[in-house]
Short mmCIF file of C-alpha atoms in Angstrom, two decimals:
data_model
loop_
_atom_site.label_atom_id
_atom_site.label_comp_id
_atom_site.label_asym_id
_atom_site.label_seq_id
_atom_site.Cartn_x
_atom_site.Cartn_y
_atom_site.Cartn_z
CA MET A 1 -16.04 14.26 -22.21
CA LEU A 2 -19.38 13.54 -20.56
CA ASP A 3 -22.36 15.69 -21.51
CA THR A 4 -24.39 17.64 -18.99
CA ARG A 5 -27.36 15.26 -19.11
CA THR A 6 -25.18 12.22 -18.37
CA ILE A 7 -23.59 13.99 -15.42
CA GLU A 8 -27.01 14.99 -14.06
CA ILE A 9 -28.33 11.43 -14.30
CA VAL A 10 -25.33 9.89 -12.59
CA LYS A 11 -25.45 12.44 -9.77
CA SER A 12 -29.16 11.77 -9.35
CA THR A 13 -28.35 8.15 -8.48
CA VAL A 14 -26.23 9.13 -5.45
CA PRO A 15 -29.13 8.62 -2.96
CA LEU A 16 -29.75 5.19 -4.50
CA LEU A 17 -26.08 4.25 -4.10
CA GLU A 18 -26.03 5.50 -0.53
CA SER A 19 -29.08 3.45 0.38
CA ALA A 20 -27.57 0.31 -1.17
CA ASN A 21 -24.20 0.86 0.50
CA THR A 22 -21.85 -2.15 0.35
CA ALA A 23 -24.73 -4.45 -0.68
CA LEU A 24 -24.03 -3.04 -4.14
CA THR A 25 -20.38 -4.07 -4.23
CA ASP A 26 -20.98 -7.36 -2.39
CA HIS A 27 -23.44 -8.32 -5.12
CA PHE A 28 -21.07 -7.07 -7.81
CA TYR A 29 -18.17 -9.24 -6.65
CA LYS A 30 -20.33 -12.34 -6.19
CA ARG A 31 -21.74 -12.19 -9.71
CA MET A 32 -18.34 -11.34 -11.23
CA PHE A 33 -16.56 -14.25 -9.54
CA ARG A 34 -19.47 -16.52 -10.49
CA ASP A 35 -19.34 -15.63 -14.18
CA ASN A 36 -15.60 -14.89 -14.44
CA PRO A 37 -13.92 -17.21 -11.92
CA GLU A 38 -10.55 -16.56 -13.58
CA LEU A 39 -10.54 -13.21 -11.77
CA LYS A 40 -10.13 -15.05 -8.47
CA ASP A 41 -6.51 -15.33 -9.62
CA VAL A 42 -6.29 -11.53 -9.62
CA PHE A 43 -8.25 -10.28 -6.61
CA ASN A 44 -7.15 -10.80 -3.02
CA LEU A 45 -9.88 -13.11 -1.73
CA SER A 46 -8.87 -12.49 1.88
CA HIS A 47 -9.87 -8.84 1.43
CA GLN A 48 -13.14 -10.03 -0.09
CA ALA A 49 -13.87 -12.20 2.94
CA SER A 50 -13.01 -9.44 5.40
CA GLY A 51 -15.27 -6.96 3.59
CA ARG A 52 -12.46 -4.44 3.10
CA GLN A 53 -12.42 -4.68 -0.69
CA PRO A 54 -16.21 -4.31 -1.18
CA ALA A 55 -16.16 -1.35 1.21
CA ALA A 56 -13.24 0.27 -0.63
CA LEU A 57 -14.92 -0.21 -4.01
CA PHE A 58 -18.20 1.21 -2.74
CA SER A 59 -16.41 4.30 -1.44
CA ALA A 60 -14.73 4.75 -4.82
CA VAL A 61 -17.97 4.35 -6.79
CA LEU A 62 -19.82 6.76 -4.53
CA ALA A 63 -17.01 9.32 -4.67
CA TYR A 64 -17.00 9.14 -8.47
CA ALA A 65 -20.75 9.65 -8.67
CA LYS A 66 -20.61 12.63 -6.31
CA ASN A 67 -17.67 14.26 -8.12
CA ILE A 68 -18.33 13.25 -11.70
CA ASP A 69 -18.59 16.91 -12.67
CA ASN A 70 -15.19 17.61 -11.09
CA PRO A 71 -13.00 14.51 -11.57
CA ALA A 72 -9.84 16.43 -10.61
CA VAL A 73 -10.95 15.95 -6.99
CA LEU A 74 -10.33 12.24 -7.47
CA SER A 75 -6.84 12.54 -8.96
CA ALA A 76 -5.07 11.27 -5.82
CA ALA A 77 -7.38 8.24 -5.63
CA VAL A 78 -6.90 7.51 -9.33
CA GLU A 79 -3.12 7.61 -8.92
CA ARG A 80 -3.20 5.29 -5.92
CA ILE A 81 -5.51 2.77 -7.60
CA ALA A 82 -3.58 2.87 -10.89
CA HIS A 83 -0.37 1.95 -9.05
CA LYS A 84 -2.20 -0.93 -7.35
CA HIS A 85 -3.55 -2.11 -10.68
CA THR A 86 -0.12 -2.27 -12.27
CA GLY A 87 0.89 -4.58 -9.42
CA PHE A 88 -1.88 -6.92 -10.54
CA ALA A 89 -0.94 -6.58 -14.22
CA ILE A 90 -4.46 -5.30 -14.99
CA GLN A 91 -5.20 -5.11 -18.72
CA PRO A 92 -7.78 -3.05 -20.68
CA ALA A 93 -9.97 -6.08 -21.44
CA GLN A 94 -10.60 -6.60 -17.74
CA TYR A 95 -12.23 -3.18 -17.49
CA ALA A 96 -14.92 -4.35 -19.90
CA ILE A 97 -15.68 -7.31 -17.63
CA VAL A 98 -15.91 -5.08 -14.56
CA GLY A 99 -18.13 -2.59 -16.39
CA HIS A 100 -20.52 -5.33 -17.50
CA HIS A 101 -20.98 -6.65 -13.99
CA LEU A 102 -21.36 -3.16 -12.52
CA LEU A 103 -24.22 -2.32 -14.88
CA GLU A 104 -25.86 -5.70 -14.36
CA THR A 105 -25.62 -5.22 -10.61
CA ILE A 106 -27.44 -1.89 -10.83
CA LYS A 107 -30.18 -3.54 -12.92
CA GLU A 108 -30.58 -6.43 -10.52
CA LEU A 109 -30.53 -4.45 -7.26
CA ALA A 110 -32.62 -1.49 -8.45
CA PRO A 111 -34.83 -2.70 -11.33
CA ASP A 112 -37.32 0.14 -10.92
CA ALA A 113 -34.66 2.88 -10.97
CA ALA A 114 -32.44 1.27 -13.59
CA THR A 115 -34.14 2.78 -16.62
CA PRO A 116 -32.41 2.57 -20.00
CA GLU A 117 -31.44 6.21 -19.59
CA VAL A 118 -29.80 5.55 -16.20
CA ILE A 119 -27.95 2.48 -17.46
CA ASP A 120 -26.74 4.34 -20.53
CA ALA A 121 -25.50 7.24 -18.38
CA TRP A 122 -23.61 4.90 -16.06
CA ALA A 123 -22.18 3.05 -19.05
CA GLN A 124 -20.80 6.31 -20.41
CA ALA A 125 -19.53 7.39 -16.99
CA TYR A 126 -17.83 4.07 -16.35
CA GLY A 127 -16.30 4.09 -19.82
CA ALA A 128 -14.82 7.55 -19.24
CA LEU A 129 -13.34 6.47 -15.89
CA ALA A 130 -12.00 3.22 -17.34
CA ASN A 131 -10.23 5.15 -20.08
CA ILE A 132 -8.57 7.36 -17.46
CA PHE A 133 -7.26 4.30 -15.63
CA ILE A 134 -6.20 2.49 -18.80
CA GLY A 135 -4.27 5.54 -19.97
CA ARG A 136 -2.54 6.15 -16.65
CA GLU A 137 -1.69 2.48 -16.15
CA GLU A 138 -0.15 2.26 -19.61
CA GLN A 139 2.03 5.24 -18.69
CA LEU A 140 3.16 3.44 -15.54
CA TYR A 141 3.85 0.22 -17.44
CA ARG A 142 5.98 2.13 -19.95
CA GLN A 143 7.83 4.04 -17.25
CA SER A 144 8.73 0.79 -15.49
CA GLU A 145 9.84 -0.78 -18.77
CA GLN A 146 11.98 2.16 -19.87
CA LYS A 147 13.94 2.59 -16.63
CA ASP A 148 17.49 1.29 -16.42
CA GLY A 149 17.00 -2.26 -15.21
CA GLY A 150 13.26 -1.98 -15.76
CA TRP A 151 10.79 -4.41 -17.29
CA ARG A 152 7.10 -4.98 -18.06
CA GLY A 153 5.07 -7.91 -16.79
CA THR A 154 6.72 -10.57 -14.64
CA ARG A 155 10.42 -11.30 -14.30
CA ALA A 156 12.03 -14.27 -12.55
CA PHE A 157 13.89 -13.51 -9.32
CA VAL A 158 15.75 -15.90 -7.05
CA VAL A 159 15.61 -15.78 -3.25
CA LYS A 160 19.18 -15.05 -2.12
CA GLU A 161 18.50 -14.63 1.60
CA LYS A 162 15.62 -15.38 3.96
CA GLN A 163 15.98 -13.85 7.43
CA GLN A 164 13.69 -13.93 10.44
CA GLN A 165 13.02 -10.38 11.66
CA GLY A 166 11.20 -10.89 14.94
CA GLU A 167 8.56 -13.53 15.53
CA GLN A 168 6.14 -12.46 12.81
CA ILE A 169 8.23 -10.94 10.01
CA ILE A 170 10.66 -12.47 7.52
CA SER A 171 12.73 -10.48 5.06
CA PHE A 172 13.61 -11.80 1.62
CA LEU A 173 16.49 -10.64 -0.56
CA LEU A 174 15.61 -11.09 -4.24
CA ALA A 175 17.90 -10.89 -7.27
CA PRO A 176 16.98 -11.32 -10.96
CA VAL A 177 17.68 -14.75 -12.42
CA ASP A 178 18.97 -13.15 -15.63
CA GLY A 179 21.75 -11.41 -13.69
CA GLY A 180 20.83 -7.99 -15.02
CA PRO A 181 20.32 -4.77 -13.07
CA VAL A 182 17.05 -3.85 -11.40
CA ALA A 183 15.22 -0.55 -11.62
CA ASP A 184 15.45 1.99 -8.85
CA PHE A 185 12.34 2.89 -6.89
CA LYS A 186 11.24 5.59 -4.49
CA PRO A 187 11.60 4.66 -0.81
CA GLY A 188 8.16 3.79 0.50
CA GLN A 189 7.04 1.94 -2.62
CA TYR A 190 6.30 -1.79 -2.74
CA LEU A 191 7.32 -4.77 -4.83
CA ASN A 192 4.67 -6.84 -6.60
CA LEU A 193 4.82 -10.65 -6.47
CA HIS A 194 2.83 -13.09 -8.59
CA LEU A 195 2.65 -16.29 -6.58
CA ASP A 196 1.75 -19.49 -8.39
CA SER A 197 2.10 -22.91 -6.79
CA PRO A 198 0.19 -26.21 -6.69
CA SER A 199 -0.20 -25.61 -2.95
CA LEU A 200 -2.23 -22.44 -3.59
CA ALA A 201 -5.90 -22.68 -4.51
CA HIS A 202 -5.55 -19.64 -6.75
CA LYS A 203 -2.75 -17.57 -8.18
CA GLU A 204 -2.05 -14.72 -5.81
CA TYR A 205 -0.83 -11.19 -6.44
CA ARG A 206 0.63 -9.48 -3.40
CA GLN A 207 2.43 -6.22 -2.68
CA TYR A 208 5.19 -6.15 -0.06
CA SER A 209 7.05 -3.05 1.03
CA LEU A 210 10.61 -2.61 -0.14
CA CYS A 211 12.64 -2.24 3.05
CA GLN A 212 16.06 -1.08 1.93
CA ALA A 213 17.23 1.73 -0.32
CA PRO A 214 17.58 0.98 -4.05
CA ASN A 215 20.99 -0.35 -5.11
CA GLY A 216 20.45 -1.44 -8.72
CA ARG A 217 21.22 -5.11 -7.98
CA GLU A 218 18.51 -6.62 -5.78
CA TYR A 219 15.38 -5.93 -3.78
CA ARG A 220 14.64 -6.60 -0.14
CA ILE A 221 11.06 -7.07 1.04
CA ALA A 222 9.51 -7.96 4.39
CA VAL A 223 6.48 -10.21 4.90
CA LYS A 224 4.42 -10.43 8.08
CA ARG A 225 2.64 -13.70 8.77
CA GLU A 226 -1.05 -12.83 8.90
CA PRO A 227 -3.61 -14.99 10.72
CA ASN A 228 -4.92 -17.44 8.09
CA GLY A 229 -2.91 -15.50 5.51
CA VAL A 230 -2.72 -17.54 2.32
CA ALA A 231 0.12 -15.63 0.68
CA SER A 232 2.05 -14.75 3.83
CA GLY A 233 1.84 -18.36 5.02
CA PHE A 234 3.16 -19.51 1.65
CA MET A 235 6.04 -17.05 1.80
CA HIS A 236 6.96 -17.99 5.38
CA ASP A 237 6.56 -21.75 5.16
CA GLU A 238 7.27 -22.76 1.58
CA VAL A 239 9.53 -20.21 -0.11
CA GLN A 240 13.19 -21.03 0.56
CA VAL A 241 16.60 -19.68 -0.44
CA GLY A 242 17.25 -20.67 -4.05
CA ASP A 243 13.57 -20.67 -5.04
CA GLN A 244 12.36 -18.50 -7.89
CA LEU A 245 9.52 -15.99 -7.70
CA GLN A 246 7.76 -14.08 -10.44
CA VAL A 247 8.10 -10.36 -9.76
CA LEU A 248 6.45 -7.30 -11.29
CA PRO A 249 8.15 -3.88 -11.16
CA PRO A 250 8.01 -1.71 -8.01
CA SER A 251 5.09 0.70 -7.75
CA GLY A 252 3.11 2.74 -5.26
CA ASP A 253 2.08 6.36 -4.73
CA PHE A 254 3.41 6.52 -1.14
CA PHE A 255 7.05 7.52 -1.15
CA MET A 256 9.53 9.94 0.37
CA GLU A 257 10.75 12.98 -1.53
CA VAL A 258 12.45 15.64 0.60
CA ASN A 259 15.08 18.34 0.25
CA THR A 260 18.40 17.98 2.04
CA ASP A 261 17.45 20.65 4.58
CA THR A 262 14.12 19.00 5.47
CA PRO A 263 13.77 17.28 8.85
CA VAL A 264 12.10 13.89 8.45
CA VAL A 265 9.95 12.10 11.03
CA LEU A 266 9.23 8.40 10.41
CA LEU A 267 6.47 6.91 12.57
CA SER A 268 5.38 3.28 12.53
CA GLY A 269 3.44 0.64 14.36
CA GLY A 270 4.24 -3.06 13.97
CA VAL A 271 4.85 -4.16 10.38
CA GLY A 272 4.13 -0.59 9.30
CA GLN A 273 7.83 0.08 9.74
CA THR A 274 8.73 -1.83 6.55
CA PRO A 275 8.34 1.07 4.07
CA MET A 276 10.02 3.32 6.62
CA ARG A 277 13.08 1.05 6.58
CA ALA A 278 13.73 1.95 2.95
CA MET A 279 13.24 5.64 3.72
CA LEU A 280 15.66 5.52 6.64
CA ASP A 281 18.19 3.51 4.66
CA GLN A 282 18.05 6.06 1.85
CA LEU A 283 18.44 9.04 4.19
CA LEU A 284 21.44 7.51 5.94
CA LYS A 285 23.16 6.41 2.73
CA GLN A 286 22.74 9.90 1.30
CA LYS A 287 24.08 11.40 4.56
CA HIS A 288 20.96 13.49 4.96
CA PRO A 289 22.15 16.54 6.93
CA ALA A 290 18.86 17.49 8.55
CA ASP A 291 17.45 15.77 11.63
CA ILE A 292 15.92 12.32 11.23
CA HIS A 293 13.48 10.99 13.82
CA TRP A 294 12.51 7.30 14.02
CA LEU A 295 9.48 6.55 16.18
CA HIS A 296 8.23 2.97 16.43
CA ALA A 297 5.76 1.03 18.56
CA CYS A 298 5.32 -2.73 18.85
CA GLU A 299 4.43 -5.43 21.35
CA ASN A 300 7.91 -6.20 22.72
CA GLY A 301 11.41 -7.19 21.70
CA ALA A 302 10.30 -10.50 20.23
CA HIS A 303 8.09 -8.59 17.78
CA HIS A 304 10.55 -5.77 17.13
CA ALA A 305 11.69 -6.44 13.58
CA PHE A 306 15.03 -5.00 12.41
CA LYS A 307 15.90 -4.09 16.00
CA ARG A 308 19.64 -4.77 15.69
CA GLU A 309 19.87 -2.79 12.45
CA LEU A 310 18.23 0.19 14.11
CA GLN A 311 20.57 0.02 17.11
CA GLN A 312 23.62 -0.06 14.84
CA GLN A 313 22.34 2.84 12.75
CA ARG A 314 21.63 4.88 15.86
CA GLN A 315 25.21 4.42 17.04
CA THR A 316 26.79 5.50 13.76
CA HIS A 317 24.58 8.46 12.74
CA ALA A 318 24.52 11.42 15.10
CA ASN A 319 21.46 13.05 13.49
CA LEU A 320 19.30 9.92 13.88
CA ASN A 321 17.03 10.26 16.89
CA THR A 322 15.02 7.19 17.89
CA HIS A 323 12.18 6.54 20.32
CA VAL A 324 10.63 3.09 20.71
CA TRP A 325 7.53 2.05 22.65
CA TYR A 326 6.92 -1.55 23.85
CA ARG A 327 3.36 -2.28 24.92
CA THR A 328 4.26 -5.29 27.10
CA PRO A 329 8.05 -5.68 27.40
CA ALA A 330 9.47 -9.11 28.23
CA GLU A 331 11.86 -9.59 31.13
CA THR A 332 14.74 -9.78 28.66
CA ASP A 333 13.88 -6.42 27.05
CA LEU A 334 16.23 -3.70 28.28
CA PRO A 335 14.94 -0.15 28.93
CA ALA A 336 16.94 2.58 27.15
CA GLU A 337 18.57 -0.07 24.95
CA ASP A 338 15.71 -2.02 23.39
CA TYR A 339 12.90 0.44 24.13
CA ASP A 340 12.35 3.90 25.57
CA ALA A 341 8.78 3.90 26.86
CA LEU A 342 5.98 1.56 27.97
CA GLY A 343 2.55 1.27 26.43
CA LEU A 344 1.18 2.69 23.20
CA MET A 345 2.91 5.44 21.28
CA ASP A 346 2.24 8.82 22.87
CA LEU A 347 3.45 11.61 20.61
CA ASN A 348 2.82 14.32 23.18
CA THR A 349 5.69 12.97 25.27
CA VAL A 350 8.12 13.70 22.41
CA LYS A 351 6.42 16.79 21.00
CA ASP A 352 9.30 19.10 21.86
CA SER A 353 11.69 17.10 19.66
CA ILE A 354 9.49 16.29 16.64
CA HIS A 355 7.13 19.27 16.35
CA ARG A 356 8.66 21.16 13.43
CA ASP A 357 6.75 23.25 10.93
CA ASP A 358 9.39 22.50 8.28
CA ALA A 359 9.42 18.72 8.81
CA HIS A 360 7.72 16.04 6.74
CA TYR A 361 5.99 13.18 8.55
CA TYR A 362 5.63 9.67 7.10
CA PHE A 363 3.60 7.08 8.98
CA CYS A 364 2.27 3.57 8.55
CA GLY A 365 0.74 0.91 10.77
CA PRO A 366 -2.65 -0.34 11.95
CA LEU A 367 -5.54 1.99 11.12
CA PRO A 368 -6.18 3.11 14.74
CA PHE A 369 -2.48 3.90 15.08
CA MET A 370 -2.43 6.01 11.93
CA ALA A 371 -5.64 7.78 12.89
CA MET A 372 -4.01 8.70 16.20
CA VAL A 373 -0.89 10.00 14.48
CA LYS A 374 -2.81 12.09 11.99
CA GLU A 375 -5.17 13.49 14.62
CA THR A 376 -2.30 14.39 16.94
CA LEU A 377 -0.12 16.02 14.30
CA SER A 378 -3.09 17.92 12.85
CA ALA A 379 -3.96 19.17 16.33
CA TRP A 380 -0.42 20.51 16.62
CA GLY A 381 -1.04 22.55 13.48
CA ILE A 382 1.11 20.50 11.10
CA ALA A 383 0.00 21.28 7.54
CA GLU A 384 -1.87 18.54 5.70
CA GLU A 385 0.63 18.51 2.84
CA ARG A 386 3.38 17.50 5.28
CA LEU A 387 1.54 14.38 6.41
CA HIS A 388 2.03 11.23 4.31
CA TYR A 389 0.66 7.78 5.09
CA GLU A 390 0.14 4.32 3.62
CA VAL A 391 -2.71 1.91 4.32
CA PHE A 392 -1.80 -1.73 3.68
CA GLY A 393 -4.49 -3.41 1.57
CA PRO A 394 -7.59 -1.59 0.28
CA HIS A 395 -7.31 2.11 1.02
CA GLN A 396 -9.31 3.76 3.77
CA GLN A 397 -9.44 7.41 4.73
CA LEU A 398 -8.21 8.31 8.20
#
């Protein structure tokens, strides 16, 4: 429990943090990777290069400083980050390293303001936050371990199938080498891979959405090839059927939980459909009696992953309603069969069918796409608690 004086001091540094902005976290990561290069095997360096990770960390630090007297406000962020951390197998000792570099960064960037009292207050504040994460992550590790078919740490899986799903996405079917069962997960969650190969400059941890309902035997993930993507390029080009991968248990705070009488609307853009695939698969396997709406937008048929699966599901489930947008259809793409509308997704054209006060809406895709979805649904008066979304990579608010 932080004392009043510590809270006051930390909150007094908010203007300093705001003036530093991401220069603070850029400096932090540079000094940490310089002094602890082993952490390059943990952090996604592509997100470092793009600036997304420093920006996400700065937002988190600033939010903590502003709400240090009311940490309950940050509970959703803590849950999301804790799930991410378990996918990287983060351990308590690593929090001490991060804390050291955070305090040293404050000293180096603001030597005049970084009085012993300020540094001591931030040390106490960081320690309190670290203990929250350590405690929650240990709970998640234990929950994964204690499930039927569960485990802690990495477990060897073999690639049983590798299937091209459109031009950019490949799905992988993974089964445990030991032949045992695998733990169930909540549709929408992701699987954590620890990639280690002589062809990789560093070990890489990556999270890929699970794209079929749990079955207790195997997991199916989908991987989009990203431009200059180190891990996605490795998965596409080097990983073959019969190869083994080191896998950590499923995790993630984005998942579907609905009652049987709840209409469900699944909205996706591009590779954002992958977590929705598991949700749809689960709903159909459970014979969900309420209406299900599948709305998807992509470039054209060549980029439309899982297209044949969707067409088959649409034919065999009367309560599944689909609407697909192609931005630039090819000559071989058939209207009313492959796609329903041209251009970007326009929810107002389908408002009459999907605007339900009792529905839950799940969406994922590029950030502008998700911002559009949230803005549109909010403008319709859909309650905030019925809107659920996932940002791939470091989290950003819509």
